[in-house]
Short mmCIF file of C-alpha atoms in Angstrom, two decimals:
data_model
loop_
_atom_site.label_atom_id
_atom_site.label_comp_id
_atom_site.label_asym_id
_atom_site.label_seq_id
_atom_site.Cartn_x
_atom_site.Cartn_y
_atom_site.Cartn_z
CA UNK A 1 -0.01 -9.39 -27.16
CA UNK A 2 -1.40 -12.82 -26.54
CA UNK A 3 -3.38 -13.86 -23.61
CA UNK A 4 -0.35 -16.19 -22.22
CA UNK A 5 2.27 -13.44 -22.75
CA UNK A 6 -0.11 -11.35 -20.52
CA UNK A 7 -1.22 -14.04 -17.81
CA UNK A 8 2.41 -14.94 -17.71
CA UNK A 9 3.56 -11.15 -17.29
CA UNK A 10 0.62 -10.55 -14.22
CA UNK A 11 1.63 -14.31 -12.47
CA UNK A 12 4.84 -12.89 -12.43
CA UNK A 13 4.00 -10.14 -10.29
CA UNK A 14 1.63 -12.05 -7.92
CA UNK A 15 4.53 -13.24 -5.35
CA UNK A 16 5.71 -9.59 -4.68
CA UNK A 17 2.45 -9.08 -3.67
CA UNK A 18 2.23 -12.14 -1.65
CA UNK A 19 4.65 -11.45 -0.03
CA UNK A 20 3.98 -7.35 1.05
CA UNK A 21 0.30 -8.46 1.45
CA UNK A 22 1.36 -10.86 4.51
CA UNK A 23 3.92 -8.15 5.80
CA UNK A 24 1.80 -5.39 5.31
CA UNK A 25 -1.59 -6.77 7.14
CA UNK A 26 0.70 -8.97 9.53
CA UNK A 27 4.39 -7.78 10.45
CA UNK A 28 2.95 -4.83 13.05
CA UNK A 29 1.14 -7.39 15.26
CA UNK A 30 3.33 -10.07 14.49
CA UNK A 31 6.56 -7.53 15.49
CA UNK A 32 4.29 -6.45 19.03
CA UNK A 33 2.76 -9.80 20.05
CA UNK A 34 4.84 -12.33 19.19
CA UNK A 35 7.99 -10.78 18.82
CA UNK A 36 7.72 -8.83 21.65
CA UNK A 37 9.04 -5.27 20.25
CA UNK A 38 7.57 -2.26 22.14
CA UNK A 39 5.64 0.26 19.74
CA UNK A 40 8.27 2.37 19.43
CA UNK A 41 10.57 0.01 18.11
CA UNK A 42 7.90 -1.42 15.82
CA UNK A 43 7.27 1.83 14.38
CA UNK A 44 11.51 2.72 13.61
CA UNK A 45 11.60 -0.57 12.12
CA UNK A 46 8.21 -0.30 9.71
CA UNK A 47 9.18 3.65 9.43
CA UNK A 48 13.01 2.75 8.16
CA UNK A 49 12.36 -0.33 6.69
CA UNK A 50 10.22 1.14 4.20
CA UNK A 51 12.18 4.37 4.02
CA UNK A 52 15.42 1.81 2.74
CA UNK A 53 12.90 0.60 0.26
CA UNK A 54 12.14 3.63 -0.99
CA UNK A 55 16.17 5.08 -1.13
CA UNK A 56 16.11 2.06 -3.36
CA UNK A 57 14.18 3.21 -5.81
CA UNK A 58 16.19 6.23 -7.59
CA UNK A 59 19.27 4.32 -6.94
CA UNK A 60 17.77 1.34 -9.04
CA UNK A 61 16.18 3.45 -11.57
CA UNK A 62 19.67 4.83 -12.02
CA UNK A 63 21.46 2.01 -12.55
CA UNK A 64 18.81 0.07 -14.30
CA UNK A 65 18.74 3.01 -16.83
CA UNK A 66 22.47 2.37 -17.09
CA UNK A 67 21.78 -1.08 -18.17
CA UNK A 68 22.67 -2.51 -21.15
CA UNK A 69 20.63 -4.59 -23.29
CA UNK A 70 21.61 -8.86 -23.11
CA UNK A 71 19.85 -11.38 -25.06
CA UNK A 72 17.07 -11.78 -22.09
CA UNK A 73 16.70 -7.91 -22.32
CA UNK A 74 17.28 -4.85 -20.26
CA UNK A 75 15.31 -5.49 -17.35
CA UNK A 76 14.71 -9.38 -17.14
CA UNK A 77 18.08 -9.74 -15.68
CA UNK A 78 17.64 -7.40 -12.79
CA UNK A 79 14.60 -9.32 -11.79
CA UNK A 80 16.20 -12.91 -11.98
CA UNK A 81 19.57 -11.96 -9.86
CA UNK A 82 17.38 -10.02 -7.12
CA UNK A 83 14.96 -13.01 -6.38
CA UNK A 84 17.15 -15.73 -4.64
CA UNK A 85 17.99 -12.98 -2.14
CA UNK A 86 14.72 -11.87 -1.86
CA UNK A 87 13.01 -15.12 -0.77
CA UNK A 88 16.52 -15.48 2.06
CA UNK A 89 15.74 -12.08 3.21
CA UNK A 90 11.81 -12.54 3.91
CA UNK A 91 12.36 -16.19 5.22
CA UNK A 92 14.75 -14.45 7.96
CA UNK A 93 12.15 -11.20 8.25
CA UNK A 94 9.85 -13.58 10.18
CA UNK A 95 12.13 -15.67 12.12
CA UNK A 96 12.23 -15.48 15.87
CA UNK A 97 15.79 -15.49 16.87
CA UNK A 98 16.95 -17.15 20.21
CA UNK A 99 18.64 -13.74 21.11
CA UNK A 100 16.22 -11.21 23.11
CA UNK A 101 18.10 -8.18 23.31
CA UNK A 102 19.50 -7.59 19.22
CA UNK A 103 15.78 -8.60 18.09
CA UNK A 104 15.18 -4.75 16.89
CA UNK A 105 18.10 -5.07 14.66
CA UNK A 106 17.86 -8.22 13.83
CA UNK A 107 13.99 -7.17 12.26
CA UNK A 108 15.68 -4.10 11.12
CA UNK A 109 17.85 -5.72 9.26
CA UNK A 110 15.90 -7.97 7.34
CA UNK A 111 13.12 -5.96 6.51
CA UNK A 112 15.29 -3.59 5.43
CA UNK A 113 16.74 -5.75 3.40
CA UNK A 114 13.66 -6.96 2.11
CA UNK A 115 12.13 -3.79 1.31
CA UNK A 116 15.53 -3.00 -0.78
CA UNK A 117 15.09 -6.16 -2.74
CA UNK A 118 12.10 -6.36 -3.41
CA UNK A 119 12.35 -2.24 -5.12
CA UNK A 120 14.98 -3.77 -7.53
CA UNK A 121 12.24 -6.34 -8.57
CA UNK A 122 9.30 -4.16 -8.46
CA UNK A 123 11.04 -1.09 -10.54
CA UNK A 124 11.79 -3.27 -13.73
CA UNK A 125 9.33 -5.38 -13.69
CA UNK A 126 6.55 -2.34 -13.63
CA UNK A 127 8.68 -0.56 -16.31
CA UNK A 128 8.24 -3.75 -18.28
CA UNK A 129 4.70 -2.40 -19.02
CA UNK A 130 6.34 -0.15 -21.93
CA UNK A 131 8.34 -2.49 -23.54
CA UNK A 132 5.43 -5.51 -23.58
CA UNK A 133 4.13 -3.31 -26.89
CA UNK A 134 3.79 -0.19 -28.07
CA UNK A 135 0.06 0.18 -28.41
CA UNK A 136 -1.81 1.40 -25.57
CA UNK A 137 -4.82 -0.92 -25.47
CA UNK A 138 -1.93 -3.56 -24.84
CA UNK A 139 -0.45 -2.12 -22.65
CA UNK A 140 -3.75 -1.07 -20.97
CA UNK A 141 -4.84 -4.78 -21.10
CA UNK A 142 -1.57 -6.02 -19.61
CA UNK A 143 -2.08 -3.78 -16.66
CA UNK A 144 -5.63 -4.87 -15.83
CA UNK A 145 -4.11 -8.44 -15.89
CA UNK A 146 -1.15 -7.75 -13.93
CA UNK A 147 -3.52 -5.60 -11.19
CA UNK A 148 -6.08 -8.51 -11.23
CA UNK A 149 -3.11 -11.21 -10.51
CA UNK A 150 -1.69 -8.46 -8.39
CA UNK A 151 -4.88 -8.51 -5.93
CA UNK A 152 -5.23 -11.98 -6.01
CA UNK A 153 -2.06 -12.21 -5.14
CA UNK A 154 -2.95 -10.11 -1.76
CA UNK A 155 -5.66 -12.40 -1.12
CA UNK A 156 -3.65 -15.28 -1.47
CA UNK A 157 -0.54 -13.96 0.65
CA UNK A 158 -3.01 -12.31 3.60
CA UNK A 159 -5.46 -15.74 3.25
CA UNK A 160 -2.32 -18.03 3.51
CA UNK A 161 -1.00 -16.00 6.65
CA UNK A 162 -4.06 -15.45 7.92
CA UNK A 163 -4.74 -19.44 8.06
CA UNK A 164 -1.78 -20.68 9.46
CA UNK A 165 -0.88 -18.13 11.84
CA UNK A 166 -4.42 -17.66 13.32
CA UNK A 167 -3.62 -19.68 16.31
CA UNK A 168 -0.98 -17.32 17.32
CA UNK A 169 -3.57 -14.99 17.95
CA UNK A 170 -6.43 -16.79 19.54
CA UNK A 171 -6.56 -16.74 23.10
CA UNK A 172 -9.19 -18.65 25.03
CA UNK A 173 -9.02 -16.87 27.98
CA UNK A 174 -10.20 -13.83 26.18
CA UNK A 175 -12.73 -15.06 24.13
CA UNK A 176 -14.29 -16.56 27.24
CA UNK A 177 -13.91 -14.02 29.82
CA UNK A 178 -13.04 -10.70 28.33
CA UNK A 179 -14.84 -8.68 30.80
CA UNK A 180 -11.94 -9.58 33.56
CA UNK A 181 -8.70 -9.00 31.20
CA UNK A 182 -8.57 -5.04 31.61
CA UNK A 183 -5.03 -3.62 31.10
CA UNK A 184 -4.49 -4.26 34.66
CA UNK A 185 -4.01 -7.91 33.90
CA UNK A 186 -0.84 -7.85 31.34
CA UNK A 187 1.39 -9.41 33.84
CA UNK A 188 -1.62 -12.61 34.29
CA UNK A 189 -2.85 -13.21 31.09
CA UNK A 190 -0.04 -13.28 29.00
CA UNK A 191 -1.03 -14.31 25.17
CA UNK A 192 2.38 -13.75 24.23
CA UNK A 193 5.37 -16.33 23.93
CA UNK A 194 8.13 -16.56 26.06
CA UNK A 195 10.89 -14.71 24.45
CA UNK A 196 13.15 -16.68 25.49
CA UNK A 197 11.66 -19.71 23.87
CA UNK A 198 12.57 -19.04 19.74
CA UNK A 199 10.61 -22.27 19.16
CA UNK A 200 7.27 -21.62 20.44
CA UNK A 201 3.76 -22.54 18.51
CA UNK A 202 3.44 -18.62 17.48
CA UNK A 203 6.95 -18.63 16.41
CA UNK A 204 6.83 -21.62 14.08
CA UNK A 205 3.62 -21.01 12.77
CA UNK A 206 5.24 -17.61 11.15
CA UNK A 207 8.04 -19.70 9.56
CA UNK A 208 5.59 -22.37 8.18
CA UNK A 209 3.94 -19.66 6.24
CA UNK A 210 7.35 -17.69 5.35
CA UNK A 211 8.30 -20.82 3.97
CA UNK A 212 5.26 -21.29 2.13
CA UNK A 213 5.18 -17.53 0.23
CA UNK A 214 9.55 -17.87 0.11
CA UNK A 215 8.30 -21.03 -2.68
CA UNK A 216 5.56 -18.66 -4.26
CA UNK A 217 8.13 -16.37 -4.94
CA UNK A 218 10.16 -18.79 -6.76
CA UNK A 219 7.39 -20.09 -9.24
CA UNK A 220 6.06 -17.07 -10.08
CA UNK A 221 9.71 -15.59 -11.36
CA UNK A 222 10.05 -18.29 -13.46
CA UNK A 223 6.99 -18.56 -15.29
CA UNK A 224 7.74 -14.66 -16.16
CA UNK A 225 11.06 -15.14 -17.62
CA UNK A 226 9.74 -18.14 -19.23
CA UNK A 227 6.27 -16.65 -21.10
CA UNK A 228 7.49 -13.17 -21.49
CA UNK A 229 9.87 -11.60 -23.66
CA UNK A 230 11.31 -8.00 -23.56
CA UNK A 231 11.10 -5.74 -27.23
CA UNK A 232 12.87 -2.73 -27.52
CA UNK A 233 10.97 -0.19 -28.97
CA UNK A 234 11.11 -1.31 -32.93
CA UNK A 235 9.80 3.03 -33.69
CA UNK A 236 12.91 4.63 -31.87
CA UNK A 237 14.35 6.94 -33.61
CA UNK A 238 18.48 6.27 -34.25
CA UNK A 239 19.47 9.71 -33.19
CA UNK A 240 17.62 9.02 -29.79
CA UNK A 241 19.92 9.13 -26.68
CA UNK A 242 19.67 8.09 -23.24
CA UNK A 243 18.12 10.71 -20.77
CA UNK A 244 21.14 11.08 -18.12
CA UNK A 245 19.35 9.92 -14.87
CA UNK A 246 19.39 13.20 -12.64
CA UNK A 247 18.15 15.07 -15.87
CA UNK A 248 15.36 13.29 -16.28
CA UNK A 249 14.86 12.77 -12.75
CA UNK A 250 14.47 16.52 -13.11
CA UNK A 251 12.56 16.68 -16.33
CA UNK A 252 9.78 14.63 -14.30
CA UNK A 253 9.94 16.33 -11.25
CA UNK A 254 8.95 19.12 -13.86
CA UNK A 255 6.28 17.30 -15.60
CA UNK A 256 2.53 18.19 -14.28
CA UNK A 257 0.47 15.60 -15.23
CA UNK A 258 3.16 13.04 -13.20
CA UNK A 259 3.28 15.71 -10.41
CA UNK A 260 -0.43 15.82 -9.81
CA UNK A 261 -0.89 11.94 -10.64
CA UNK A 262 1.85 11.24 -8.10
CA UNK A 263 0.88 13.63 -5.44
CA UNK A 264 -2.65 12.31 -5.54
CA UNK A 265 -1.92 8.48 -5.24
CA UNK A 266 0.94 9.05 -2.31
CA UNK A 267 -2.05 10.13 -0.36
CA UNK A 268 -4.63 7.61 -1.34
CA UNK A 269 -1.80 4.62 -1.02
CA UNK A 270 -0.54 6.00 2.65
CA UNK A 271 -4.44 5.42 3.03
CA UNK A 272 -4.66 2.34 2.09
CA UNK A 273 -1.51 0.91 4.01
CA UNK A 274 -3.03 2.57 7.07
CA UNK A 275 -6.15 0.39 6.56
CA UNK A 276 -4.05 -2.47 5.94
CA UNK A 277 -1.34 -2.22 8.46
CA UNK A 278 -3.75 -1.36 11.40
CA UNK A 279 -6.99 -3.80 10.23
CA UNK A 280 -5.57 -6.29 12.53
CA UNK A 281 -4.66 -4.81 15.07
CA UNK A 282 -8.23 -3.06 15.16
CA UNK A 283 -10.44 -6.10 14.77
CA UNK A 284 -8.50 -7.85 17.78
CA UNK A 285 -8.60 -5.08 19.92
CA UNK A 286 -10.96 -2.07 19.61
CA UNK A 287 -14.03 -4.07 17.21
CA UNK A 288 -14.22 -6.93 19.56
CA UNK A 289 -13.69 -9.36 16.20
CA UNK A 290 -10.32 -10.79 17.42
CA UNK A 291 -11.76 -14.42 16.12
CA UNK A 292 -13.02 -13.39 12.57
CA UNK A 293 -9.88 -10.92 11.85
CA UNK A 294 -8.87 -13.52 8.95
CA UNK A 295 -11.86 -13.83 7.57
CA UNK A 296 -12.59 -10.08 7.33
CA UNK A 297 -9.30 -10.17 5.39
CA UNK A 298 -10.37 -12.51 2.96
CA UNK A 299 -13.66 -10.62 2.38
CA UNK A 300 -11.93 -7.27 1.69
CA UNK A 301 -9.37 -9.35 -1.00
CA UNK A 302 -11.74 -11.20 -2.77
CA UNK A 303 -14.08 -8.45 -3.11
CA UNK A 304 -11.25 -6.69 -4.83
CA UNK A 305 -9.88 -9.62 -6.70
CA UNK A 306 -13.54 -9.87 -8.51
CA UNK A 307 -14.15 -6.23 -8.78
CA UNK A 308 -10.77 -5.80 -11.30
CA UNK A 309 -12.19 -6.80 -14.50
CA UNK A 310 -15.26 -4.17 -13.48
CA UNK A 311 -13.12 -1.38 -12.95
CA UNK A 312 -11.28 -2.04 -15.93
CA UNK A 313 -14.43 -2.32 -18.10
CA UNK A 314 -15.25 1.02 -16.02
CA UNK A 315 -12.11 3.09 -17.03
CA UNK A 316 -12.54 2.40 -21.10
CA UNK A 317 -15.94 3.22 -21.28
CA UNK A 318 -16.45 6.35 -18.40
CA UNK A 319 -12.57 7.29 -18.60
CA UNK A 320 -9.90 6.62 -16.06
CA UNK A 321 -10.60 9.85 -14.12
CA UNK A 322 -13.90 9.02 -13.44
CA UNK A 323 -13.47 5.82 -12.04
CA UNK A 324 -11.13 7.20 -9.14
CA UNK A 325 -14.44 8.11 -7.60
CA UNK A 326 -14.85 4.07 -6.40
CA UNK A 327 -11.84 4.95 -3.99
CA UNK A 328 -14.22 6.84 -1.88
CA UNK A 329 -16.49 4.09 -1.52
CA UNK A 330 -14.72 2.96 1.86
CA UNK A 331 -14.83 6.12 3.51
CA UNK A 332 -18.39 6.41 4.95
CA UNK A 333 -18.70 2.31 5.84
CA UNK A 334 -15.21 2.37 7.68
CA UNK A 335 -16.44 5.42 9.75
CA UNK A 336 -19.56 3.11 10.32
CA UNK A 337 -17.53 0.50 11.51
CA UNK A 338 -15.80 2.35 13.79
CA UNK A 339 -18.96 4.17 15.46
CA UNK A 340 -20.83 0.79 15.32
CA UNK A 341 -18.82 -2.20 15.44
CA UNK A 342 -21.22 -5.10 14.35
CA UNK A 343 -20.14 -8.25 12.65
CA UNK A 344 -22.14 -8.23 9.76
CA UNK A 345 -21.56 -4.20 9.27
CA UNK A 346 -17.90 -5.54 9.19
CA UNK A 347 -18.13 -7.73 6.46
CA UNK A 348 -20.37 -5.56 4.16
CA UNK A 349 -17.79 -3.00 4.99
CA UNK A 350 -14.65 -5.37 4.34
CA UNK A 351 -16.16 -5.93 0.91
CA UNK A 352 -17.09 -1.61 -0.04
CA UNK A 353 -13.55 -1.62 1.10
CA UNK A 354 -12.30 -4.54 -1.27
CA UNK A 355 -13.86 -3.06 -4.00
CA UNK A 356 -12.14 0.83 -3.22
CA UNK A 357 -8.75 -0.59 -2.67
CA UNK A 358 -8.87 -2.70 -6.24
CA UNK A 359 -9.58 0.86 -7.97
CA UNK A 360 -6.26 2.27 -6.22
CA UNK A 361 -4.44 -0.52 -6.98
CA UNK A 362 -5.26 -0.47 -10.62
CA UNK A 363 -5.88 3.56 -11.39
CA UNK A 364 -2.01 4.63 -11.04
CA UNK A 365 -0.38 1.35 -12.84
CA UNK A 366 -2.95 2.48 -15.54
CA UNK A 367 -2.51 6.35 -16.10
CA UNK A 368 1.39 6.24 -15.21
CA UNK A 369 1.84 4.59 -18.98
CA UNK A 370 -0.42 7.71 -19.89
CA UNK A 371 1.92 10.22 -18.39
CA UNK A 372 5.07 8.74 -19.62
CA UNK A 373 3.82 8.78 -23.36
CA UNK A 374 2.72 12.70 -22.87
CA UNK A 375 6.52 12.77 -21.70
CA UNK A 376 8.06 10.93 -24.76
CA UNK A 377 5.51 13.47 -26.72
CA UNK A 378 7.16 16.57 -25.55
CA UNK A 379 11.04 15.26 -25.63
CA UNK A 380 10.94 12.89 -28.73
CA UNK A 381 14.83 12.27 -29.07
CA UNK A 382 15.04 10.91 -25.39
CA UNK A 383 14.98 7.59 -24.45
CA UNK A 384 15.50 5.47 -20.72
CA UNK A 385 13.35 7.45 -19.15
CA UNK A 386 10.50 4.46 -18.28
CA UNK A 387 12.56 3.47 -15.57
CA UNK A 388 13.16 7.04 -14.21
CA UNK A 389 9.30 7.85 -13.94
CA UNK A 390 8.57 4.26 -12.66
CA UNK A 391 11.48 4.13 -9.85
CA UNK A 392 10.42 7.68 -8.32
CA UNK A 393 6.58 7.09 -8.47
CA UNK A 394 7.03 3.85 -5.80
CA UNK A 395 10.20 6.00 -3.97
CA UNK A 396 7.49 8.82 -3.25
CA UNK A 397 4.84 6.17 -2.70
CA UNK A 398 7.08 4.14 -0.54
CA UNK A 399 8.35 6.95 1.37
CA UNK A 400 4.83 8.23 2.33
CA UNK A 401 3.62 4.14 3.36
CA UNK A 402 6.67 4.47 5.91
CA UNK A 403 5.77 7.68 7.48
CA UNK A 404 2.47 7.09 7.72
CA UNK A 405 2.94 2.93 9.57
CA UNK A 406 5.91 4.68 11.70
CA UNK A 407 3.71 7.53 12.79
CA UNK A 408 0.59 5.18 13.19
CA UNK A 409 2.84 2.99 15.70
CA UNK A 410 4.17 5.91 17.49
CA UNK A 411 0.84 6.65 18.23
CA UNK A 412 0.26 3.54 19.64
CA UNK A 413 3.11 3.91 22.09
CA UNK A 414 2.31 6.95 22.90
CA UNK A 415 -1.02 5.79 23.49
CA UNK A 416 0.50 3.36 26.20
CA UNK A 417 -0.51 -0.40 24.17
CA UNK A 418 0.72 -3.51 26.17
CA UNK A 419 1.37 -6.54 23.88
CA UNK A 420 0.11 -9.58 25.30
CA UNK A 421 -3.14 -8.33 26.83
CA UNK A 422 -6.81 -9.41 25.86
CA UNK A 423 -8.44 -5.61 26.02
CA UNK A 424 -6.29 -2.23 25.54
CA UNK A 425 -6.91 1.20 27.39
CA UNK A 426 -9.44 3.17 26.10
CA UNK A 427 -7.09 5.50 24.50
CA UNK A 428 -5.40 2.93 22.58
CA UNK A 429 -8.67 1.89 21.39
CA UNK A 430 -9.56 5.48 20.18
CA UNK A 431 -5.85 5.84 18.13
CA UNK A 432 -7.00 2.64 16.44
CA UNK A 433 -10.26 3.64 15.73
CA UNK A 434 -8.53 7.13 14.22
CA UNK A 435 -6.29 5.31 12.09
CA UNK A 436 -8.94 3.42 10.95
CA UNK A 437 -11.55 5.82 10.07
CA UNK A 438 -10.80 9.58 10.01
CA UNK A 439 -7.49 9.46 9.05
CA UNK A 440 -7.70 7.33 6.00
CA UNK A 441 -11.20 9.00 5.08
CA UNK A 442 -8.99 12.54 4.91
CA UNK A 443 -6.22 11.58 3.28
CA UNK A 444 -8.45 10.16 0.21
CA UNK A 445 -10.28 13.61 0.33
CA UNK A 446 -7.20 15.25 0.03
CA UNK A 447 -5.60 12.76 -3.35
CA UNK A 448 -8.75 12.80 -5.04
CA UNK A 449 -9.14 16.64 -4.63
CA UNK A 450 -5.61 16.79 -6.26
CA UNK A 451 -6.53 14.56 -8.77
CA UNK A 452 -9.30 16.84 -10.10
CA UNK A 453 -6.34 18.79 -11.62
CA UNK A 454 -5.12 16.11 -13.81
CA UNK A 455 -4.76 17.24 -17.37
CA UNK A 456 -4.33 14.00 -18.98
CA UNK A 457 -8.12 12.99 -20.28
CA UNK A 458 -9.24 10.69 -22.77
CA UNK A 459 -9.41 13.03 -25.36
CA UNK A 460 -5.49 13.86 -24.96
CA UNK A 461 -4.93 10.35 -24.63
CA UNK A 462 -5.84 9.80 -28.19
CA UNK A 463 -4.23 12.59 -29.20
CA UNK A 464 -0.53 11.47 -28.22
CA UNK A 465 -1.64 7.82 -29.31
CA UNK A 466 -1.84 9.39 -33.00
CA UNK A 467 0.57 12.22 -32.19
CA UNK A 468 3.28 9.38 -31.52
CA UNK A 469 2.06 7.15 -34.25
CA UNK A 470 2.78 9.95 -36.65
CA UNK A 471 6.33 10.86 -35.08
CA UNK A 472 7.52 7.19 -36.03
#
């Protein structure tokens, strides 16, 4: 593969990211304080939202397996024809509508429907990965450009929101007199917009930088179809058939080394959307950092932007396995930052935490290529299965995200948080400080524990690599 059929294969990525980067560090608070949602409504539409994204995913790898092949290839047109309605859908996910009483299903809606959309872009375009080449150091190489564009893409979709709508969230009352805004005052110090008024500063602030990540979107699709063509595999067999869909959904239901890979990163990536979706919320209100929030998000995306290439360098030489140890990194600074909030402690822990959340980002793209080449090893007349392994590994991943934000913002009901207020209860405060820390810390015990189990190694890699070179 060349180095532009590879940069043009990760650019094309970037805007999905982009976009989830904005919704996943943003859309909670943005959905509570500006929208005006209570947390119970937040948390149905994050929890089904992402649950409709995840449906999504067997029903695309279905059909996508279905698909015939056209002179763009098999999966290129599935990404083209979902992206127009893609970039509507988001545009519309952030809008304020003049309406105060449908809001909840108006945000339903739409993030539902981007969630959906953006599943029949991710599925083939991630599948693409196997039909890019055949050898796995391409492959391998592709990934580590895709992740690093991937990331930077996150920096560049939380930096951009984080910019613009930072004066949605800055209240000068607070910042100058904290110590008399206790929950008591919701009703007088309102930092909240009228939701009546559709057209308020917070409210077009959010559609300047929808807008702004809507055109990302565009560019980035087109310089992938443009510098990247789809090959069939030129070594398939002619006798090979088509898996049937729910037989190979059951063949890798079956399959341990995609059980145990797939068990271990739903845990570490409900983790990491934890983090993400509550970092926010817990800088403005429990850390006391409500005016550095977007800069602590920048630290923790560059940090893993830069710290790609490393873990990529990492995985050839100490094996892939080995490198899933950097995902622990965050777990004893965030539990600092929670016992001690300090704002230089926050930064050095923004950027451990950069550097942890670029090693989950790019461990599972990695070793899923792995697992489905141990799969074509042990059913060699089979083919259409990429799409089947790649479409259930972000349904179970997707599924887990939207248990984990709904259950997170249930908590914060429950908890009793007030939008609109400069300081929370102390309860609220400790839920935010939970979902912060502990929780995040144990569910990363728990995937990397699972992950010990693993079978695939770097040994057996090589193995199938000349096991399959022989079989064609």
């Amino acid at each position: 593969l060349s180095v532009c059929s590879k940069l043009c294969y990760a650019i094309g990525g970037a805007p999905n990211q982009v976009a989830g980067s904005a919704a996943s560090f943003f859309l909670q608070i943005y959905l509570l304080d500006i929208a005006h949602i209570t947390p119970f409504h937040a948390s149905l539409v994050l929890f089904i939202g992402k649950a409709s994204g995840a449906v999504t995913d067997p029903v695309a790898g279905f059909f996508i397996s279905k698909s015939r092949w056209t002179k763009i290839g098999r999966l290129m047109p599935w990404v083209l024809a979902c992206t127009p309605f893609t970039i509507v859908s988001y545009f519309f996910m952030w809008y304020l509508p003049p309406f105060v009483s449908g809001r909840v299903a108006w945000y339903l809606t739409f993030y539902c429907l981007f969630q959906a959309l953006t599943t029949l872009f991710q599925v083939p375009y991630s599948a693409l990965t196997m039909f890019l080449s055949t050898d796995q150091r391409d492959r391998d190489s592709a990934t580590a450009y895709r992740m690093t564009m991937e990331v930077l893409g996150t920096l560049i979709g939380a930096s951009l929101q984080g910019q613009i709508v930072a004066s949605a969230h800055i209240s000068p009352h607070c910042t100058v007199n904290p110590s008399e805004n206790t929950t008591d005052s919701w009703h007088d110090t309102p930092t909240i917009p009228d939701p009546s008024d559709s057209l308020s500063h917070q409210a077009k602030v959010y559609m300047i930088a929808a807008g702004v990540i809507a055109g990302v979107y565009l560019l980035g699709t087109v310089v992938l179809f443009l510098g990247v063509k789809e090959r069939d595999d030129p070594y398939a067999l002619n006798s090979d058939r088509a898996i049937p869909f729910c037989k190979g959904l059951a063949l890798t239901m079956k399959h341990g080394p995609y059980v145990k890979l797939t068990a271990s990163f739903l845990l570490i990536s409900t983790a990491v959307q934890l983090e993400q979706g509550n970092f926010v919320l817990f800088c403005t209100h429990a850390a006391g950092l409500r005016n550095h929030f977007q800069y602590l998000v920048v630290t923790i995306l560059v940090s893993a932007v830069v710290s790609v290439p490393f873990w990529q360098k990492f995985l050839q030489r100490f094996g892939k396995k080995c490198a899933a140890c950097g995902i622990s990194w965050m777990i004893p600074f965030a539990v600092m930052l929670v016992t001690i909030p300090n704002l230089i402690l926050a930064y050095f822990v923004a950027f451990v935490s950069g550097l942890s959340i670029a090693a989950s980002l790019l461990l599972p793209w990695s070793m899923l290529p792995d697992v489905v080449d141990n799969f074509r090893l042990q059913n060699p007349h089979g083919k259409g299965h990429e799409t089947i392994f790649y479409s259930s590994y972000v349904f179970f991943t997707k599924m887990s995200a939207g248990i984990g934000l709904g259950i997170s913002a249930a908590g914060l009901e429950f908890t009793g948080y007030k939008p609109g207020i400069c300081r929370q209860s102390d309860d609220v405060i400790l839920t935010l400080k939970l979902l912060i820390g502990a929780v995040p810390a144990i569910l990363i015990l728990l995937g990397l524990f699972i992950l010990l189990f693993y079978p695939i190694t770097e040994e057996s890699r090589k193995e199938t690599k000349l096991a399959l070179e022989e079989l064609r």
